[in-house]
Coordinates of C-alpha atoms and ligand atoms in Angstrom, one line a residue:
M1196 CA 73.2 33.3 19.8
R1197 CA 72.4 32.3 23.6
V1198 CA 69.8 34.1 26.5
L1199 CA 69.8 33.0 29.8
G1200 CA 66.2 32.9 31.1
I1201 CA 65.2 33.8 34.8
E1202 CA 61.1 33.4 36.0
T1203 CA 61.0 34.7 39.4
S1204 CA 57.3 36.4 39.4
C1205 CA 55.4 33.8 41.3
D1206 CA 56.0 30.8 43.0
E1207 CA 58.3 29.3 40.9
T1208 CA 62.0 29.8 40.4
G1209 CA 62.6 29.1 36.7
I1210 CA 65.8 29.0 35.0
A1211 CA 66.8 28.6 31.6
I1212 CA 69.4 29.0 29.0
Y1213 CA 67.8 29.0 24.8
D1214 CA 70.1 29.1 22.3
T1215 CA 68.9 30.0 18.1
E1216 CA 70.5 27.7 16.8
N1217 CA 70.0 24.7 18.6
G1218 CA 67.1 24.9 21.0
L1219 CA 67.0 25.1 24.8
L1220 CA 70.0 24.1 26.1
A1221 CA 68.5 23.8 30.0
N1222 CA 65.6 23.4 32.0
Q1223 CA 65.3 24.0 35.6
L1224 CA 62.5 24.8 37.7
Y1225 CA 62.4 24.7 41.8
S1226 CA 58.2 25.2 43.3
Q1227 CA 58.3 26.3 45.8
V1228 CA 54.8 24.2 46.2
K1229 CA 55.0 23.0 49.7
L1230 CA 56.2 26.0 51.6
H1231 CA 53.5 27.9 50.7
A1232 CA 50.7 24.3 51.1
D1233 CA 49.9 25.0 54.4
Y1234 CA 48.5 29.1 54.5
G1235 CA 46.3 27.6 51.2
G1236 CA 47.4 30.4 49.0
V1237 CA 50.7 31.7 48.5
V1238 CA 52.9 33.9 50.7
P1239 CA 54.6 36.7 49.0
E1240 CA 57.3 37.3 51.6
L1241 CA 57.8 33.7 52.0
A1242 CA 58.0 34.0 48.0
S1243 CA 60.3 36.1 47.4
R1244 CA 63.1 35.1 50.0
D1245 CA 62.7 31.4 48.9
H1246 CA 63.9 33.1 45.3
V1247 CA 66.2 34.1 47.1
R1248 CA 68.2 31.4 48.2
K1249 CA 67.0 28.9 44.6
T1250 CA 67.9 31.8 41.5
L1251 CA 71.7 31.4 41.2
P1252 CA 72.0 27.9 42.1
L1253 CA 69.5 27.2 40.1
I1254 CA 71.7 29.7 37.3
K1255 CA 74.8 27.3 38.0
E1256 CA 73.0 24.4 37.6
A1257 CA 71.8 25.5 34.2
L1258 CA 75.4 26.4 33.1
K1259 CA 76.6 23.0 34.4
E1260 CA 73.6 21.4 32.5
A1261 CA 73.9 22.8 28.9
N1262 CA 78.0 22.5 29.7
L1263 CA 78.5 27.0 29.1
S1264 CA 80.4 29.0 31.7
A1265 CA 79.0 32.8 31.7
A1266 CA 81.4 34.2 29.0
D1267 CA 79.1 31.8 26.6
I1268 CA 75.7 34.0 27.8
D1269 CA 74.7 36.4 24.7
G1270 CA 71.7 38.3 26.9
V1271 CA 69.7 37.6 30.1
A1272 CA 66.6 37.8 30.8
Y1273 CA 63.7 37.8 33.6
T1274 CA 60.5 38.2 34.1
A1275 CA 59.5 42.0 35.2
G1276 CA 56.1 41.6 35.2
P1277 CA 52.8 41.1 35.8
G1278 CA 53.6 39.1 39.2
L1279 CA 54.3 39.7 42.9
V1280 CA 56.7 42.5 43.5
G1281 CA 59.0 41.1 46.6
A1282 CA 59.0 37.6 43.4
L1283 CA 59.7 40.0 40.5
L1284 CA 62.2 41.9 42.3
V1285 CA 64.4 39.2 43.3
G1286 CA 64.6 38.0 39.4
A1287 CA 65.4 41.5 38.3
T1288 CA 67.7 42.7 40.7
I1289 CA 69.9 39.0 40.2
G1290 CA 68.9 39.4 36.0
R1291 CA 70.6 43.3 35.8
S1292 CA 73.4 42.6 37.6
L1293 CA 74.5 39.5 35.8
A1294 CA 73.1 41.0 32.6
F1295 CA 76.1 44.8 33.9
A1296 CA 78.9 42.0 35.2
W1297 CA 79.0 39.6 31.9
N1298 CA 78.6 43.2 29.7
V1299 CA 75.9 41.9 27.4
P1300 CA 72.3 42.7 27.3
A1301 CA 69.6 42.5 30.3
I1302 CA 65.8 42.3 29.0
P1303 CA 62.8 42.6 30.2
V1304 CA 59.9 40.1 29.8
H1305 CA 56.4 39.9 29.9
H1306 CA 55.3 37.2 31.8
M1307 CA 52.1 36.6 29.5
E1308 CA 54.0 37.0 26.8
G1309 CA 56.3 34.3 27.9
H1310 CA 53.3 31.8 28.6
L1311 CA 51.8 32.8 25.2
L1312 CA 54.7 32.7 23.0
A1313 CA 56.2 28.8 25.7
P1314 CA 53.7 26.7 22.3
M1315 CA 56.7 28.2 20.1
L1316 CA 59.6 26.1 21.7
E1317 CA 57.4 23.0 20.6
D1318 CA 58.1 21.1 17.3
N1319 CA 55.0 22.4 15.1
P1320 CA 54.6 26.1 16.3
P1321 CA 52.2 27.9 15.4
E1322 CA 52.2 30.8 12.6
F1323 CA 50.8 34.2 12.5
P1324 CA 48.0 34.8 12.8
F1325 CA 45.6 33.2 16.2
V1326 CA 43.7 33.6 18.7
A1327 CA 45.6 33.2 22.1
L1328 CA 43.7 31.8 24.8
L1329 CA 45.5 33.0 27.9
V1330 CA 44.4 30.9 31.1
S1331 CA 46.9 31.3 34.1
G1332 CA 46.0 31.7 37.7
G1333 CA 46.0 35.8 37.8
H1334 CA 44.3 36.3 33.7
T1335 CA 41.9 34.5 31.4
Q1336 CA 42.2 36.7 28.4
L1337 CA 41.2 35.8 24.2
I1338 CA 44.1 38.2 23.2
S1339 CA 43.9 38.3 19.0
V1340 CA 47.8 37.9 17.4
T1341 CA 48.9 39.0 14.6
G1342 CA 52.5 38.9 14.8
I1343 CA 55.2 39.2 17.6
G1344 CA 54.0 42.4 20.1
E1345 CA 50.9 43.0 17.7
Y1346 CA 48.5 41.5 20.7
T1347 CA 44.6 43.0 20.9
L1348 CA 42.1 42.3 23.8
L1349 CA 39.1 40.6 22.7
G1350 CA 38.0 39.9 25.8
E1351 CA 39.0 38.9 29.9
S1352 CA 38.1 37.8 32.9
I1353 CA 35.9 40.3 34.9
D1354 CA 37.1 39.2 38.3
D1355 CA 38.2 35.6 38.8
A1356 CA 40.7 34.1 36.7
A1357 CA 40.3 30.5 35.7
G1358 CA 42.4 29.3 37.5
E1359 CA 42.0 30.9 40.5
A1360 CA 37.8 29.3 39.8
F1361 CA 40.0 26.1 39.6
D1362 CA 41.9 26.6 43.5
K1363 CA 39.9 28.2 45.0
T1364 CA 36.6 25.5 44.0
A1365 CA 39.3 22.4 44.8
K1366 CA 39.9 24.0 48.8
L1367 CA 35.9 24.0 49.1
L1368 CA 36.0 19.8 48.0
G1369 CA 39.0 20.1 50.3
L1370 CA 42.0 19.7 47.7
D1371 CA 45.4 21.3 49.4
Y1372 CA 46.6 24.6 46.9
P1373 CA 47.0 24.7 44.3
G1374 CA 44.1 22.6 43.8
G1375 CA 43.9 22.9 39.7
P1376 CA 45.5 19.9 38.9
L1377 CA 44.1 18.4 41.9
L1378 CA 40.6 18.8 40.6
S1379 CA 40.9 17.8 37.5
K1380 CA 42.2 14.2 38.2
M1381 CA 39.2 14.2 41.2
A1382 CA 36.6 15.0 38.4
Q1383 CA 38.1 11.9 36.0
Q1384 CA 36.1 9.8 38.6
G1385 CA 33.1 12.2 38.4
V1386 CA 29.6 10.8 36.6
A1387 CA 28.7 13.7 34.1
G1388 CA 25.2 15.3 34.3
R1389 CA 24.5 14.7 38.1
F1390 CA 25.4 18.3 38.5
T1391 CA 24.8 21.1 36.2
F1392 CA 27.1 24.6 37.0
P1393 CA 25.7 27.7 34.9
R1394 CA 28.3 28.3 31.7
P1395 CA 28.4 32.5 33.3
M1396 CA 28.1 35.0 30.5
T1397 CA 27.7 32.3 27.0
D1398 CA 23.8 34.0 26.8
R1399 CA 24.9 37.1 25.4
P1400 CA 27.2 38.6 23.1
G1401 CA 31.2 39.5 23.9
L1402 CA 34.1 37.5 24.9
D1403 CA 34.0 38.6 28.9
F1404 CA 34.5 35.7 31.3
S1405 CA 33.3 35.5 35.0
F1406 CA 34.6 32.6 37.3
S1407 CA 33.5 33.9 40.5
G1408 CA 29.9 32.4 40.4
L1409 CA 31.1 29.3 40.0
K1410 CA 32.6 28.8 42.8
T1411 CA 29.5 30.0 45.4
F1412 CA 27.3 27.1 42.9
A1413 CA 30.1 24.5 44.5
A1414 CA 29.8 26.3 47.5
N1415 CA 26.3 25.9 47.5
T1416 CA 26.4 22.5 45.8
I1417 CA 28.8 20.8 48.5
R1418 CA 26.7 22.6 51.4
G1419 CA 23.0 20.7 49.7
N1420 CA 24.4 17.1 49.2
E1421 CA 26.1 14.4 50.8
N1422 CA 29.8 14.9 51.6
D1423 CA 30.8 11.0 49.7
A1424 CA 34.1 11.0 47.4
Q1425 CA 31.9 10.4 44.6
T1426 CA 29.8 13.1 45.1
H1427 CA 32.8 15.7 45.5
A1428 CA 34.0 14.2 41.8
D1429 CA 30.8 14.2 40.6
I1430 CA 30.6 18.2 41.5
A1431 CA 34.3 18.5 40.0
R1432 CA 33.5 17.1 37.1
A1433 CA 30.5 19.8 36.5
F1434 CA 32.1 22.2 38.0
E1435 CA 35.7 22.0 35.2
D1436 CA 32.9 20.7 32.7
A1437 CA 31.6 23.7 32.9
V1438 CA 35.0 25.9 33.4
V1439 CA 35.5 24.1 29.5
D1440 CA 32.2 24.6 27.6
T1441 CA 32.4 28.1 28.6
L1442 CA 35.9 28.8 27.6
A1443 CA 35.4 27.0 24.2
I1444 CA 32.5 28.9 23.4
K1445 CA 34.3 32.0 23.6
C1446 CA 36.7 30.4 21.4
K1447 CA 35.1 29.5 18.5
R1448 CA 33.4 33.3 19.0
A1449 CA 36.8 35.2 18.8
L1450 CA 38.0 32.8 15.6
E1451 CA 34.3 33.9 13.8
Q1452 CA 35.0 37.4 15.0
T1453 CA 39.1 37.4 13.7
G1454 CA 38.3 34.7 10.7
F1455 CA 41.2 33.4 11.9
K1456 CA 42.0 29.4 11.4
R1457 CA 44.8 29.2 14.7
L1458 CA 44.2 28.8 18.3
V1459 CA 47.2 28.8 20.8
M1460 CA 46.3 28.1 24.7
A1461 CA 48.5 29.4 27.1
G1462 CA 49.1 29.1 31.0
G1463 CA 48.9 27.1 34.0
V1464 CA 44.9 25.7 32.9
S1465 CA 46.4 25.0 29.4
A1466 CA 48.1 21.6 30.7
N1467 CA 44.1 21.0 31.9
R1468 CA 43.5 17.4 29.2
T1469 CA 39.6 17.9 29.0
L1470 CA 40.3 21.3 27.9
R1471 CA 42.9 20.2 25.8
S1472 CA 40.8 17.4 24.4
K1473 CA 37.7 19.8 24.3
L1474 CA 39.8 22.6 21.7
A1475 CA 40.7 20.0 19.5
E1476 CA 37.6 18.6 19.1
V1477 CA 35.9 22.1 18.0
M1478 CA 39.2 22.9 16.4
E1479 CA 38.6 19.7 14.3
K1480 CA 35.0 20.4 13.4
R1481 CA 35.9 24.3 12.4
G1482 CA 39.1 22.9 9.7
G1483 CA 41.4 25.0 12.2
E1484 CA 44.3 23.6 14.1
V1485 CA 44.5 23.9 18.2
F1486 CA 48.4 24.6 20.0
Y1487 CA 49.4 23.9 22.6
A1488 CA 53.2 23.4 24.6
R1489 CA 53.7 20.3 26.8
P1490 CA 52.6 20.1 30.1
E1491 CA 55.5 21.6 32.2
F1492 CA 55.6 24.2 29.4
C1493 CA 52.2 25.6 29.9
T1494 CA 52.6 26.1 33.7
D1495 CA 55.1 28.8 35.1
N1496 CA 58.4 28.0 33.6
G1497 CA 62.0 30.0 32.6
A1498 CA 62.2 28.7 29.0
M1499 CA 59.0 30.4 28.3
I1500 CA 61.6 33.6 29.4
A1501 CA 64.9 32.4 27.6
Y1502 CA 62.5 32.2 24.7
A1503 CA 60.6 35.7 25.2
G1504 CA 63.9 37.5 26.0
M1505 CA 66.0 35.7 22.3
V1506 CA 63.1 37.3 20.7
R1507 CA 62.7 40.6 22.5
L1508 CA 66.9 40.7 22.9
K1509 CA 67.2 43.6 20.0
T1510 CA 63.7 45.2 20.9
S1511 CA 64.1 45.6 24.4
A1512 CA 67.0 45.1 25.8
N1513 CA 67.6 48.1 28.8
T1514 CA 70.2 50.4 28.4
D1515 CA 70.5 51.9 31.7
L1516 CA 71.5 50.1 35.0
S1517 CA 67.8 50.7 36.6
I1518 CA 65.9 47.8 37.6
S1519 CA 62.0 48.1 37.7
V1520 CA 59.4 45.9 37.5
R1521 CA 56.0 46.1 36.5
P1522 CA 52.8 43.8 38.9
R1523 CA 50.0 45.4 37.1
W1524 CA 51.1 45.4 33.3
P1525 CA 49.1 44.9 29.8
L1526 CA 50.2 42.7 27.7
D1527 CA 48.7 44.8 24.7
E1528 CA 51.2 48.6 25.9
L1529 CA 54.1 45.8 24.2
A1530 CA 55.8 47.0 21.1
P1531 CA 55.6 44.8 18.2
V1532 CA 58.8 43.3 17.0
Ligands
LIG2549 O1 50.5 30.6 34.5 P1 50.6 29.3 36.1 O2 51.5 28.1 36.6 O3 51.0 30.7 37.0 C1 50.5 31.9 36.7 O4 51.3 32.0 36.1 O5 49.3 32.4 37.3 O6 49.5 28.9 36.3 C2 49.1 28.2 37.5 C3 47.3 27.6 37.1 C4 47.0 27.5 38.8 O7 45.5 27.7 39.5 C5 46.8 26.1 39.1 O8 45.8 25.3 39.2 C6 46.3 26.4 37.2 O9 46.9 27.3 36.5 N1 46.3 24.6 37.0 C7 45.3 23.6 36.5 C8 46.2 22.4 35.6 N2 47.4 22.9 35.9 C9 47.9 24.1 36.0 N3 44.1 24.0 36.2 C10 42.9 23.1 35.8 N4 43.9 21.4 35.8 C11 44.9 21.0 35.3 N5 45.9 20.8 34.9
LIG2550 ZN1 51.9 31.9 34.7

């Protein structure tokens, strides 16, 4: 069984083919980062138009990479939400149309379920149950996962997502969009302890997050200090340490609350090296295990959509010809498989 996956929810066009027997057969990615850099963030209309330009050529490329033809595809999965409505509609329209033309099921996929399942593409996939930390540009969530589609939200950000906080703070430090990875690189040159940022909402019970105050704290620290490269690196370090510590404290709480021994981290920010080593340390101390995908499967990609589509082929395939997307779509509305 082979599923074609199409990801167009934001600023990456990702196309992949997943085979139930042989795993990933093709993985193509086109990033629009350069297109949006001048604007300091994603411009939705430009994103949609670029997906129109790139999706079909990348599908052809993926078929070529896998040495397959259209007749070898048994299902077409596409990201149906959450995300930018215009960008989603491009992938959904192309995905639904190809499925109709090829006479195979079309499978609408939840973008965050794609992220959540991405670590299953690796050699040592996590078993259920586990706590999932989803950290992307739009979401920061802790979820109890007892099976595919069995998701209970434990906590989430009440304002900025972790990735958003990284990007906004990076911008204050003069870094290009998306600044998260660049800030992290800068932090490597920083001296720990010169500045100390707060760990928001860790002094009270609960599993929710708030990251918008950190960006304000960064702005004030930048204003109150010299403007040299070392100071910027020290601020980046203090910011990253605060985010990582805060996420780690809440992960520990979620593990205590659920009694689970496994932690899965997913989404763009799970590519962050400091976060990975911190959570590995946390889990080692607890006698548990942490799971994450390789960095290119942490950020947006087609492989996770092809994989989630394969998992959902039987339960979620849409039988009518409607093309609908959900820019907002709570993960816990998904049905168990
Ligand atoms: O999952 P993703 O690719 O897209 C969304 O679904 O939002 O996540 C993108 C986010 C951006 O905010 C980006 O700056 C952040 O993930 N990110 C990182 C790193 N790599 C990506 N943040 C911190 N450190 C990184 N290494
Ligand atoms: Zn994403």
